[in-house]
Coordinates of C-alpha atoms in Angstrom, one line a residue:
M1 CA 228.0 137.1 157.2
K2 CA 225.2 134.5 157.0
R3 CA 223.6 135.8 160.2
R4 CA 223.7 139.4 158.9
S5 CA 222.1 138.3 155.6
C6 CA 219.3 136.6 157.4
K7 CA 218.8 139.7 159.5
Y8 CA 218.4 141.8 156.3
L9 CA 216.1 139.2 154.8
L10 CA 213.9 139.2 157.9
T11 CA 213.8 143.0 157.9
A12 CA 212.8 143.1 154.2
A13 CA 210.1 140.5 154.8
L14 CA 208.7 142.5 157.7
L15 CA 208.7 145.7 155.6
C16 CA 206.9 144.0 152.8
A17 CA 204.3 142.7 155.2
A18 CA 203.8 146.1 156.7
L19 CA 203.3 147.6 153.2
T20 CA 200.4 145.2 152.6
L21 CA 198.5 146.3 155.7
P22 CA 197.0 149.6 154.4
A23 CA 195.4 147.8 151.5
K24 CA 193.7 145.2 153.8
A25 CA 192.8 148.0 156.2
A26 CA 191.1 149.9 153.4
R27 CA 188.6 147.1 152.9
R28 CA 185.4 148.1 154.7
R29 CA 182.3 145.9 155.1
V30 CA 179.0 147.6 154.0
P31 CA 175.4 146.5 153.8
V32 CA 173.6 146.3 150.4
Q33 CA 169.9 146.0 149.8
A34 CA 168.1 145.2 146.6
D35 CA 164.4 146.2 146.2
A36 CA 164.3 146.7 150.0
I37 CA 165.6 143.2 150.6
P38 CA 169.0 143.1 152.4
V39 CA 171.6 141.1 150.6
S40 CA 172.3 138.1 152.9
A41 CA 176.1 138.0 152.5
A42 CA 178.6 140.7 153.4
A43 CA 179.8 143.2 150.7
Y44 CA 182.8 145.5 151.1
V45 CA 184.2 148.7 149.7
E46 CA 187.8 148.8 148.5
Q47 CA 189.4 151.7 146.7
G48 CA 186.0 153.3 146.2
V49 CA 184.4 150.2 144.6
T50 CA 181.7 148.2 146.3
Y51 CA 182.1 144.4 145.8
V52 CA 179.2 142.1 146.5
P53 CA 178.8 138.3 146.5
L54 CA 177.2 137.5 143.1
R55 CA 174.9 134.8 144.3
A56 CA 173.6 136.7 147.3
L57 CA 172.9 139.8 145.1
L58 CA 171.1 137.8 142.4
N59 CA 169.1 135.9 145.1
A60 CA 167.9 139.3 146.5
L61 CA 166.9 140.4 143.0
G62 CA 165.0 137.2 142.6
S63 CA 164.3 134.8 139.6
W64 CA 167.9 134.0 139.0
Q65 CA 169.6 130.6 138.7
V66 CA 173.2 130.7 139.8
W67 CA 175.9 128.1 139.7
W68 CA 179.7 127.5 139.4
D69 CA 180.9 126.3 136.1
G70 CA 183.9 124.2 137.2
E71 CA 185.0 123.4 133.6
A72 CA 185.2 127.1 132.6
G73 CA 186.2 128.3 136.1
Q74 CA 183.5 130.9 136.1
A75 CA 180.4 131.8 138.0
A76 CA 177.3 131.6 135.8
A77 CA 173.7 132.8 136.1
I78 CA 170.6 133.0 134.0
S79 CA 167.2 134.8 134.4
G80 CA 164.8 134.6 131.5
N81 CA 166.6 135.7 128.4
V82 CA 169.5 137.3 130.4
S83 CA 172.7 135.4 131.0
L84 CA 175.7 136.4 133.1
R85 CA 179.2 135.0 133.6
A86 CA 181.9 136.2 135.9
D87 CA 185.4 135.2 135.1
P88 CA 188.0 135.6 137.8
A89 CA 190.9 134.5 135.6
G90 CA 190.3 137.3 133.1
N91 CA 188.6 139.8 135.4
V92 CA 185.7 140.0 133.0
I93 CA 181.9 140.0 133.5
R94 CA 179.8 139.0 130.5
V95 CA 176.1 139.9 130.3
N96 CA 174.5 138.4 127.3
G97 CA 177.9 138.0 125.8
I98 CA 178.9 141.6 126.2
A99 CA 182.3 141.8 128.0
L100 CA 182.7 144.2 130.9
S101 CA 186.1 144.8 132.5
G102 CA 185.9 144.5 136.3
R103 CA 187.8 142.7 139.1
V104 CA 186.3 139.3 139.9
T105 CA 187.6 137.4 142.9
V106 CA 186.8 134.1 144.6
E107 CA 187.3 134.0 148.3
S108 CA 186.4 131.0 150.4
G109 CA 184.2 129.7 147.6
V110 CA 182.3 133.0 147.2
T111 CA 182.5 135.0 143.9
Y112 CA 182.7 138.8 144.4
V113 CA 181.9 141.2 141.6
P114 CA 181.7 145.1 141.3
L115 CA 178.2 146.0 142.4
R116 CA 177.6 149.0 140.2
L117 CA 179.2 147.5 137.1
V118 CA 177.0 144.4 137.3
C119 CA 173.8 146.0 138.4
E120 CA 173.9 148.8 135.8
A121 CA 174.6 146.2 133.1
L122 CA 171.4 144.4 134.2
G123 CA 169.5 147.7 134.0
C124 CA 169.3 148.3 137.7
K125 CA 169.6 151.7 139.5
V126 CA 172.3 151.9 142.1
E127 CA 172.4 154.5 144.9
W128 CA 174.6 155.1 147.8
D129 CA 172.4 155.4 150.9
P130 CA 174.2 157.4 153.6
Y131 CA 171.6 156.4 156.2
L132 CA 172.1 152.8 155.5
G133 CA 175.8 153.3 155.2
G134 CA 175.7 151.1 152.1
A135 CA 174.2 150.7 148.6
A136 CA 170.6 150.3 147.5
V137 CA 169.7 148.6 144.2
T138 CA 166.4 149.1 142.4
S139 CA 165.8 146.4 139.8
P140 CA 164.4 147.3 136.3
G141 CA 160.7 147.5 136.3
A142 CA 160.4 147.5 140.1
A143 CA 157.2 149.1 141.3
Y144 CA 158.9 151.0 144.1
D145 CA 162.2 152.8 144.6
A146 CA 164.4 150.6 146.8
V147 CA 165.4 153.4 149.2
E148 CA 161.9 154.6 149.7
L149 CA 160.4 151.2 150.3
Y150 CA 163.2 150.2 152.6
W151 CA 163.0 153.2 155.0
L152 CA 159.2 153.7 154.8
S153 CA 158.5 150.1 155.8
R154 CA 160.9 150.5 158.7
I155 CA 159.5 153.7 160.1
I156 CA 156.0 152.3 159.8
Y157 CA 157.0 149.1 161.7
A158 CA 159.0 151.0 164.4
E159 CA 156.2 153.5 165.0
S160 CA 153.1 151.3 164.5
G161 CA 154.1 147.7 164.1
A162 CA 151.4 146.6 166.6
E163 CA 148.7 148.7 165.0
S164 CA 146.1 147.7 162.4
M165 CA 146.8 148.1 158.7
T166 CA 144.9 151.4 158.8
G167 CA 147.1 152.7 161.6
Q168 CA 150.2 151.7 159.8
I169 CA 149.2 153.3 156.6
A170 CA 148.4 156.5 158.6
V171 CA 152.0 156.7 159.9
G172 CA 153.3 156.2 156.3
N173 CA 150.9 159.0 155.1
V174 CA 152.5 161.4 157.5
I175 CA 156.0 160.7 156.0
L176 CA 154.8 161.3 152.5
N177 CA 152.8 164.4 153.5
R178 CA 156.0 165.8 155.0
M179 CA 157.8 165.1 151.7
E180 CA 155.3 167.2 149.9
S181 CA 155.6 170.1 152.4
S182 CA 158.2 172.8 152.0
R183 CA 158.8 172.7 155.8
F184 CA 160.4 169.2 155.6
P185 CA 163.0 167.4 153.4
N186 CA 161.7 166.1 150.1
T187 CA 162.8 162.4 150.4
V188 CA 161.4 159.6 152.6
E189 CA 164.8 159.0 154.2
G190 CA 165.3 162.8 154.6
V191 CA 162.0 163.1 156.5
I192 CA 162.7 160.2 158.7
F193 CA 166.2 161.2 159.7
D194 CA 165.4 165.0 159.8
R195 CA 167.2 166.7 162.6
K196 CA 166.5 170.4 161.8
D197 CA 164.4 170.9 164.9
A198 CA 165.8 167.9 166.8
V199 CA 165.1 164.3 166.0
Q200 CA 161.6 163.9 164.6
F201 CA 160.9 160.3 165.3
E202 CA 161.8 158.4 168.5
P203 CA 162.8 155.2 166.6
V204 CA 165.7 157.1 165.1
S205 CA 167.0 157.9 168.6
N206 CA 166.6 154.5 170.1
G207 CA 167.7 152.4 167.1
Q208 CA 164.3 150.8 166.4
I209 CA 164.3 152.2 162.9
Y210 CA 166.9 149.6 162.0
K211 CA 164.8 146.6 162.9
T212 CA 163.5 144.3 160.1
P213 CA 159.9 145.2 159.3
S214 CA 157.0 142.7 159.4
A215 CA 155.4 141.6 156.1
Q216 CA 152.3 143.7 157.1
S217 CA 154.5 146.9 157.5
V218 CA 156.1 146.3 154.1
E219 CA 152.6 145.9 152.6
A220 CA 151.5 149.1 154.4
A221 CA 154.5 150.9 152.9
R222 CA 153.6 149.7 149.4
R223 CA 150.0 150.8 149.8
V224 CA 151.2 154.3 150.9
L225 CA 153.6 154.5 147.9
D226 CA 150.7 153.5 145.7
G227 CA 148.7 156.5 146.9
E228 CA 146.4 155.1 149.6
N229 CA 145.7 157.8 152.2
V230 CA 143.7 157.5 155.4
I231 CA 144.6 160.8 157.2
G232 CA 144.4 163.5 154.6
S233 CA 147.1 166.1 155.0
A234 CA 148.2 165.4 158.6
L235 CA 151.8 166.2 159.3
Y236 CA 152.1 165.1 163.0
F237 CA 151.2 162.3 165.3
Y238 CA 151.9 161.1 168.8
A239 CA 150.8 158.3 171.1
P240 CA 149.2 159.7 174.3
A241 CA 150.3 156.6 176.2
L242 CA 153.9 157.4 175.6
S243 CA 154.0 161.2 175.3
Q244 CA 152.1 164.3 176.5
G245 CA 152.4 165.9 173.1
V246 CA 152.6 169.3 174.7
W247 CA 153.9 171.1 171.6
I248 CA 151.6 169.3 169.1
N249 CA 148.5 170.0 171.2
A250 CA 149.5 173.7 171.6
S251 CA 150.6 174.3 168.0
C252 CA 148.6 172.0 165.7
T253 CA 145.0 171.2 164.8
Y254 CA 143.7 167.9 165.9
Q255 CA 142.4 165.7 163.0
Q256 CA 141.6 162.2 164.2
T257 CA 142.7 159.2 166.3
I258 CA 143.6 155.9 164.8
G259 CA 144.5 153.2 167.2
C260 CA 147.0 154.5 169.7
H261 CA 148.0 157.6 167.7
R262 CA 146.5 161.1 167.5
F263 CA 147.0 162.8 164.2
Y264 CA 147.3 166.6 163.6
L265 CA 147.5 169.1 160.8

């Protein structure tokens, strides 16, 4: 009788363990970037909510002091006149004393909070970026949209990272010119990943688009978003050293050459 009871107990334990697997399997790691700066620690999505390490998020946003208040058992942070506390015992986040209900967990010494809940409470804009496969956060008062700056700096670096600043700005100009044309998608990321007439930019095919851009390429992207233009209304470019440009030469009007790229209307 004892052996039979043990068997039933073991079976019940295995069943309980099996029932916990779907919840764990549902957790999916995702990238998060804030103002085009990747959050350094891993975030994850669980039951449709993105959870992010609080310290890593605030570090990416900048100008935050973050610490663990051992006496209160809470994560605490301050930036200027904004204070934040994340309480895992009560599943409450307080921003300037205003309580928000959201799951707060501490795993291996890292405090995780709901990304959208915290960011919107801080006045940030949060978007899901399908090309990143994760979330993009634009802080309040930011000069540039986080998604635009993130992808524009990357296509500039992938296509012209070795070029002069003028050459890099020219590549960025093509992206924004396409945004304004009815022939192309109307977002930076839409233009870059456009596949209507096959892949438009080689770095999308070979994966170079995902490389971290140089400081110069980020600066070029900012200058393009600020309105600096060195190639007028050009919509196409190619590097003769890498491609014959048969279609472009046959179908488009040559405008000028900057560095290794020829630009066309």
